[in-house]
Structure formats: C-alpha cells, structure tokens
Amino acid sequence: MTHATLGDIIAHIETLWPTEYAEPWDTNGLSTGDMSSRVSTILMALDPMDAVIDEAVALNADLLFTHHPLLLRGVTSVASHTLKGGALTRLISHGIAQYNAHTNADSALGGVSDVLADMLELTDRQPITSGPNHPDGVGLGRVGNLPQPRTVAELAHTLARATPATQTGIRVAGVPNATVTRVAVLAGSGDSLFDEVRAHGAEVYVTSDLRHHPATEARDTAHRGNNTPHLIDIAHWAAESPWMSIAATQLGERLKEDGFDVDIHVSTARTDPWDLRIPAHDEAQGEDRHGTYS
C-alpha cells in the first residue's frame, strides 16, 4: 500500500462525483488544505458543523469530506470569532483539509438521489432535470416506477424505516390511501421542481424542506389533473445522511484498488437541527385530515 496525498484523494473524489455535474450556483471542492499533504485518515460527514470538526480533531483526521459546503456564500472575514472563520481556524490549526461534493453528488449515478430511490426500489429511473451535456442518467433527482402499486402511506412508512429518525418525522400532503406507481425523489430541498415533477407524470414527490406556499399550491391545484402529486417530506438530514456510508464505501474501494492506504470513517454526529416536537393537543393518534388511518 502507498501513502496518498490530498491531491490523490481529490482526483478519486472527482472521478466518482465530477465537479462538472454541479449546479451553476453551487460551491464544491476544497475549502482549505495543501494538495501535497499526506492523507491517512478521512472523516465523511453531511455537514461541516463544529461538532463534526470536533470529531475530526479527535480522530486525528487529515481530511474532512462533507456533502454540504462550508463556504456556499461569500464572506468578508474569516476571523476566528466569525461563524465560518471559527470553523476554518480550527481546521487549519489542526492540519485538517476540508472538501465537499454537493449537487455534483446529488446528480451523479449512484449518488444521493439514487440512494433515496433505492429505498423505494424504483425502476426505469431518469433524472427529474438534467444539465446540458450531462451523460444519460445524470441530473438532479430521480423519477421512476415502483415494482408494484403501493399507497402513499406505505411509501412514507418505508421511508421512515429506511432513514434515520428525526423529531420532525415524515410528513404527507395528499391522500395517504391513494395507490400510486410512479414516484419522483430529490433528497435535498426540492420544492422548486414541481413543474418538472408533474411533467414526468410522478404521482408522488419525495423531497425535503417543503415550504408552505409551494406545497399548498401544489396540492391546491392537484385537482386539475389526477389529484397528484402527493407529497412526502423527509427531514433534509435524514434524507441525505444515508449517502455518506455509501460514499465512504465507494471512495474506499477506489483508493484500495489503486493501492492507497487510507482509513475512512463516517461521522456519528447528528446534525439535524430539531430536538423536540410538540404535537397539537387534539391530534388523534394515526388519524389524518381525510379521516383515514395510516
């Protein structure tokens, strides 16, 4: 086995999740680090949060590889007392490089969206939307067919079992007992793609961070067609964090094939922000507003 440099690791990362697959507004790549430095230990995590950086320090990691960017928007200071500066200062002072693969990992084959689609065993998949000159199958989200018809509630329960538990849980907008066969999924915040989801004929849309106005408008106008799409909303962290273990395995296999000796760990830090959910006092157990039970 040979020792890997940061440059070696990044070359393998960008083979698995090419940066050209990223959305134009996105930030991907190296935030801090020396390309010639040696990398023996990598920590994989969804978010570059302080708790995750603490974990990387305790692990004596050389690289923190995250899905979400540390520097998505511009900053005017990286002083240690600032939000982003504090993170960068701690990373640099401990010799930890930081790299992220965001929407390029969402779009890539076998990436974040495919992991979510795998939970529902979707077949005949295609992207919800694809950028120019992307290879077949590459693009944001996935839309495909279920192996057999299922109800919206059954899909929600399947996702609840397959994703990490959160206080917000799984939310459904639509008719839980409706039987469906065609499903669209997008693990991140996906309420800007309703037009594309409808164009693909998806009867259910599984995504995260659904806001009030896009969700209510989508359901309010659903009667104009066949009362679709029904909506299943998963916590952002729960929808995307399962990819980290898959990504760690994929990267580890590539590095091993090329003879690199690198120890890869997946963060155990929980970076979902919500700690408590208080239900409505008159909430009936298992009953929805349609008077049916799931």
Short mmCIF file of C-alpha atoms in Angstrom, two decimals:
data_model
loop_
_atom_site.label_atom_id
_atom_site.label_comp_id
_atom_site.label_asym_id
_atom_site.label_seq_id
_atom_site.Cartn_x
_atom_site.Cartn_y
_atom_site.Cartn_z
CA MET A 1 0.00 0.00 0.00
CA THR A 2 1.15 3.55 -0.79
CA HIS A 3 0.58 6.76 1.09
CA ALA A 4 -1.93 9.12 -0.51
CA THR A 5 -1.68 12.87 -0.87
CA LEU A 6 -4.65 15.20 -0.70
CA GLY A 7 -4.30 15.61 -4.47
CA ASP A 8 -4.58 11.82 -4.92
CA ILE A 9 -7.75 11.71 -2.81
CA ILE A 10 -9.37 14.63 -4.64
CA ALA A 11 -8.62 13.02 -8.03
CA HIS A 12 -10.56 9.94 -6.93
CA ILE A 13 -13.39 12.00 -5.43
CA GLU A 14 -13.81 13.96 -8.65
CA THR A 15 -13.86 10.76 -10.67
CA LEU A 16 -16.73 9.44 -8.58
CA TRP A 17 -18.57 12.78 -8.35
CA PRO A 18 -17.38 15.00 -11.23
CA THR A 19 -17.49 18.71 -10.43
CA GLU A 20 -18.99 19.46 -13.86
CA TYR A 21 -22.22 17.83 -12.65
CA ALA A 22 -22.72 20.60 -10.07
CA GLU A 23 -25.38 23.28 -10.41
CA PRO A 24 -24.09 26.72 -11.53
CA TRP A 25 -24.99 28.38 -8.19
CA ASP A 26 -23.26 25.73 -6.11
CA THR A 27 -19.91 25.60 -4.31
CA ASN A 28 -17.93 22.36 -4.48
CA GLY A 29 -14.33 21.47 -3.87
CA LEU A 30 -11.51 22.32 -1.50
CA SER A 31 -12.09 24.98 1.17
CA THR A 32 -8.75 24.54 2.89
CA GLY A 33 -5.80 22.19 2.57
CA ASP A 34 -2.43 21.57 0.90
CA MET A 35 -2.67 19.32 -2.17
CA SER A 36 0.74 17.78 -1.41
CA SER A 37 -0.04 16.92 2.21
CA ARG A 38 -0.34 13.27 3.24
CA VAL A 39 -3.80 11.87 3.98
CA SER A 40 -4.04 8.78 6.17
CA THR A 41 -7.47 9.33 7.76
CA ILE A 42 -10.68 10.77 6.29
CA LEU A 43 -13.86 11.68 8.13
CA MET A 44 -17.02 11.70 5.99
CA ALA A 45 -19.97 13.82 7.17
CA LEU A 46 -23.05 15.54 5.80
CA ASP A 47 -22.39 18.94 7.38
CA PRO A 48 -19.17 20.80 8.28
CA MET A 49 -20.53 21.73 11.71
CA ASP A 50 -18.47 22.45 14.85
CA ALA A 51 -19.48 19.08 16.33
CA VAL A 52 -18.22 17.34 13.20
CA ILE A 53 -14.96 19.29 13.23
CA ASP A 54 -14.52 18.28 16.89
CA GLU A 55 -14.97 14.67 15.78
CA ALA A 56 -12.36 15.12 13.03
CA VAL A 57 -9.91 16.60 15.55
CA ALA A 58 -10.47 13.73 18.00
CA LEU A 59 -9.98 11.24 15.17
CA ASN A 60 -6.76 12.99 14.10
CA ALA A 61 -8.22 13.14 10.58
CA ASP A 62 -6.29 14.68 7.72
CA LEU A 63 -9.38 15.38 5.59
CA LEU A 64 -12.97 16.25 6.41
CA PHE A 65 -15.07 15.34 3.38
CA THR A 66 -18.63 16.70 3.55
CA HIS A 67 -21.66 16.82 1.30
CA HIS A 68 -22.72 20.35 2.23
CA PRO A 69 -20.31 23.22 1.56
CA LEU A 70 -18.54 25.09 4.31
CA LEU A 71 -18.38 28.20 2.11
CA LEU A 72 -21.53 28.27 -0.02
CA ARG A 73 -21.95 32.04 0.11
CA GLY A 74 -19.33 34.78 0.19
CA VAL A 75 -17.85 36.01 3.46
CA THR A 76 -15.87 39.18 4.14
CA SER A 77 -13.92 37.83 7.11
CA VAL A 78 -12.52 34.52 8.30
CA ALA A 79 -11.59 35.83 11.74
CA SER A 80 -11.83 33.11 14.36
CA HIS A 81 -14.80 34.73 16.13
CA THR A 82 -16.97 34.58 12.97
CA LEU A 83 -19.18 31.65 12.03
CA LYS A 84 -17.15 30.43 9.06
CA GLY A 85 -13.84 31.79 10.29
CA GLY A 86 -14.11 29.81 13.51
CA ALA A 87 -14.54 26.58 11.55
CA LEU A 88 -11.67 27.37 9.18
CA THR A 89 -9.37 28.42 12.02
CA ARG A 90 -9.96 25.14 13.85
CA LEU A 91 -9.47 23.05 10.72
CA ILE A 92 -6.26 24.83 9.71
CA SER A 93 -4.81 24.81 13.23
CA HIS A 94 -5.21 21.03 13.35
CA GLY A 95 -3.95 20.43 9.82
CA ILE A 96 -7.30 19.16 8.54
CA ALA A 97 -8.20 19.76 4.90
CA GLN A 98 -11.88 20.27 4.03
CA TYR A 99 -13.53 19.27 0.75
CA ASN A 100 -17.16 18.94 -0.28
CA ALA A 101 -19.17 17.36 -3.09
CA HIS A 102 -22.68 18.84 -3.13
CA THR A 103 -25.02 18.98 -6.13
CA ASN A 104 -22.49 17.02 -8.20
CA ALA A 105 -23.01 14.15 -5.73
CA ASP A 106 -26.78 14.70 -5.93
CA SER A 107 -26.67 14.35 -9.71
CA ALA A 108 -24.11 11.56 -10.18
CA LEU A 109 -25.14 7.98 -10.86
CA GLY A 110 -25.17 6.10 -7.56
CA GLY A 111 -25.20 9.43 -5.71
CA VAL A 112 -27.50 10.94 -3.11
CA SER A 113 -30.71 10.76 -5.15
CA ASP A 114 -30.09 7.17 -6.23
CA VAL A 115 -29.62 6.13 -2.59
CA LEU A 116 -33.07 7.57 -1.82
CA ALA A 117 -34.54 5.92 -4.93
CA ASP A 118 -33.02 2.59 -3.85
CA MET A 119 -35.05 2.76 -0.62
CA LEU A 120 -38.21 2.54 -2.75
CA GLU A 121 -36.70 0.15 -5.31
CA LEU A 122 -37.55 2.48 -8.19
CA THR A 123 -37.01 1.07 -11.67
CA ASP A 124 -36.63 2.70 -15.11
CA ARG A 125 -35.07 5.75 -13.48
CA GLN A 126 -34.25 9.05 -15.07
CA PRO A 127 -33.28 12.45 -13.62
CA ILE A 128 -36.03 14.91 -12.78
CA THR A 129 -33.92 17.54 -14.51
CA SER A 130 -30.55 17.32 -16.22
CA GLY A 131 -27.95 19.91 -17.17
CA PRO A 132 -26.64 20.42 -20.70
CA ASN A 133 -24.15 17.85 -21.93
CA HIS A 134 -24.66 15.59 -18.91
CA PRO A 135 -24.38 11.85 -19.64
CA ASP A 136 -27.55 9.76 -19.65
CA GLY A 137 -28.95 9.26 -16.16
CA VAL A 138 -27.05 12.18 -14.61
CA GLY A 139 -29.03 15.06 -13.14
CA LEU A 140 -30.94 16.27 -10.11
CA GLY A 141 -33.40 13.89 -8.51
CA ARG A 142 -34.78 10.65 -9.87
CA VAL A 143 -38.18 9.63 -11.20
CA GLY A 144 -39.11 6.00 -11.71
CA ASN A 145 -41.64 3.24 -11.22
CA LEU A 146 -42.42 1.12 -8.19
CA PRO A 147 -42.11 -2.68 -8.57
CA GLN A 148 -45.81 -2.89 -7.66
CA PRO A 149 -48.50 -0.35 -6.79
CA ARG A 150 -48.40 0.93 -3.22
CA THR A 151 -50.26 3.51 -1.17
CA VAL A 152 -48.74 6.85 -0.31
CA ALA A 153 -48.85 5.90 3.38
CA GLU A 154 -46.96 2.65 2.69
CA LEU A 155 -44.22 4.61 0.92
CA ALA A 156 -43.99 7.03 3.84
CA HIS A 157 -43.67 4.15 6.32
CA THR A 158 -40.98 2.52 4.15
CA LEU A 159 -39.00 5.75 4.14
CA ALA A 160 -39.48 6.14 7.90
CA ARG A 161 -37.90 2.70 8.40
CA ALA A 162 -35.06 3.31 5.90
CA THR A 163 -33.98 6.78 7.09
CA PRO A 164 -32.66 7.94 10.47
CA ALA A 165 -35.36 9.01 12.91
CA THR A 166 -35.87 12.74 13.47
CA GLN A 167 -38.18 14.82 15.63
CA THR A 168 -39.98 16.16 12.56
CA GLY A 169 -40.52 12.66 11.18
CA ILE A 170 -42.16 12.07 7.80
CA ARG A 171 -44.91 14.43 6.62
CA VAL A 172 -47.51 13.63 3.96
CA ALA A 173 -49.62 16.06 1.94
CA GLY A 174 -52.28 14.43 -0.16
CA VAL A 175 -54.31 11.26 0.25
CA PRO A 176 -52.42 8.64 2.30
CA ASN A 177 -54.56 5.76 1.00
CA ALA A 178 -54.14 6.67 -2.68
CA THR A 179 -52.49 3.90 -4.70
CA VAL A 180 -49.55 5.01 -6.85
CA THR A 181 -46.92 3.55 -9.15
CA ARG A 182 -44.72 6.45 -10.33
CA VAL A 183 -42.52 8.33 -7.88
CA ALA A 184 -40.08 11.25 -8.02
CA VAL A 185 -37.43 11.71 -5.35
CA LEU A 186 -34.99 14.50 -4.54
CA ALA A 187 -33.09 14.21 -1.28
CA GLY A 188 -32.37 17.91 -0.74
CA SER A 189 -34.67 20.92 -0.87
CA GLY A 190 -36.79 20.21 -3.93
CA ASP A 191 -39.82 22.48 -3.97
CA SER A 192 -38.51 24.45 -6.95
CA LEU A 193 -39.02 21.45 -9.27
CA PHE A 194 -42.78 20.90 -9.12
CA ASP A 195 -43.24 21.68 -12.83
CA GLU A 196 -40.62 19.09 -13.80
CA VAL A 197 -42.10 16.51 -11.41
CA ARG A 198 -45.56 16.96 -12.97
CA ALA A 199 -44.09 16.80 -16.48
CA HIS A 200 -42.70 13.34 -15.67
CA GLY A 201 -46.10 12.13 -14.55
CA ALA A 202 -44.97 11.44 -10.98
CA GLU A 203 -47.85 10.62 -8.67
CA VAL A 204 -45.77 11.14 -5.52
CA TYR A 205 -42.92 13.54 -4.88
CA VAL A 206 -40.49 12.66 -2.08
CA THR A 207 -38.21 15.53 -1.04
CA SER A 208 -37.09 17.70 1.90
CA ASP A 209 -37.72 21.17 3.32
CA LEU A 210 -41.10 21.69 1.67
CA ARG A 211 -42.19 25.27 2.29
CA HIS A 212 -45.76 26.31 2.96
CA HIS A 213 -46.56 28.18 -0.26
CA PRO A 214 -45.09 25.75 -2.83
CA ALA A 215 -46.59 22.76 -1.01
CA THR A 216 -50.07 24.26 -0.58
CA GLU A 217 -50.15 25.50 -4.15
CA ALA A 218 -49.12 22.08 -5.44
CA ARG A 219 -51.90 20.35 -3.52
CA ASP A 220 -54.49 23.07 -4.15
CA THR A 221 -54.09 22.71 -7.92
CA ALA A 222 -53.75 18.91 -7.93
CA HIS A 223 -57.47 18.51 -8.61
CA ARG A 224 -56.94 19.97 -12.08
CA GLY A 225 -55.21 16.74 -13.04
CA ASN A 226 -55.48 13.38 -11.33
CA ASN A 227 -55.01 14.76 -7.79
CA THR A 228 -51.23 14.39 -7.98
CA PRO A 229 -48.51 14.74 -6.96
CA HIS A 230 -48.99 13.64 -3.39
CA LEU A 231 -46.10 14.90 -1.27
CA ILE A 232 -43.82 13.13 1.20
CA ASP A 233 -41.48 15.43 3.12
CA ILE A 234 -38.41 13.99 4.87
CA ALA A 235 -36.03 15.93 7.10
CA HIS A 236 -33.10 17.14 5.00
CA TRP A 237 -30.52 15.44 7.23
CA ALA A 238 -32.42 12.14 7.28
CA ALA A 239 -32.85 12.10 3.50
CA GLU A 240 -29.19 12.75 2.69
CA SER A 241 -27.13 11.29 5.53
CA PRO A 242 -27.57 7.63 4.39
CA TRP A 243 -25.47 8.51 1.34
CA MET A 244 -22.40 9.15 3.48
CA SER A 245 -21.85 5.45 4.25
CA ILE A 246 -22.35 4.55 0.58
CA ALA A 247 -19.92 7.28 -0.47
CA ALA A 248 -17.33 6.10 2.09
CA THR A 249 -17.52 2.58 0.67
CA GLN A 250 -17.27 3.79 -2.93
CA LEU A 251 -14.27 6.02 -2.20
CA GLY A 252 -12.58 3.38 -0.05
CA GLU A 253 -12.86 0.79 -2.80
CA ARG A 254 -11.41 3.14 -5.41
CA LEU A 255 -8.48 4.07 -3.19
CA LYS A 256 -7.76 0.44 -2.30
CA GLU A 257 -7.83 -0.56 -5.98
CA ASP A 258 -5.08 2.00 -6.63
CA GLY A 259 -3.04 0.79 -3.69
CA PHE A 260 -3.64 3.70 -1.32
CA ASP A 261 -3.72 3.04 2.41
CA VAL A 262 -6.39 5.37 3.81
CA ASP A 263 -8.62 4.91 6.85
CA ILE A 264 -12.17 6.22 6.21
CA HIS A 265 -14.70 6.93 8.96
CA VAL A 266 -18.31 8.12 8.76
CA SER A 267 -19.32 10.77 11.28
CA THR A 268 -21.59 9.75 14.14
CA ALA A 269 -22.56 13.38 14.83
CA ARG A 270 -26.25 14.10 14.43
CA THR A 271 -26.60 17.39 12.58
CA ASP A 272 -30.38 17.50 12.21
CA PRO A 273 -31.23 20.78 13.98
CA TRP A 274 -34.54 19.82 15.64
CA ASP A 275 -34.59 18.44 19.18
CA LEU A 276 -38.24 18.48 20.21
CA ARG A 277 -41.63 18.18 18.53
CA ILE A 278 -44.80 19.02 20.44
CA PRO A 279 -47.90 17.69 18.64
CA ALA A 280 -51.18 19.54 18.58
CA HIS A 281 -53.16 18.83 21.75
CA ASP A 282 -56.12 17.47 19.80
CA GLU A 283 -54.01 15.35 17.48
CA ALA A 284 -55.56 11.89 17.14
CA GLN A 285 -53.05 9.06 17.01
CA GLY A 286 -52.68 7.92 13.42
CA GLU A 287 -55.62 9.93 12.07
CA ASP A 288 -55.21 12.36 9.19
CA ARG A 289 -57.49 15.14 7.98
CA HIS A 290 -59.10 12.81 5.45
CA GLY A 291 -60.44 10.65 8.30
CA THR A 292 -58.33 7.64 7.34
CA TYR A 293 -55.66 5.87 9.34
CA SER A 294 -52.11 5.02 8.34
#
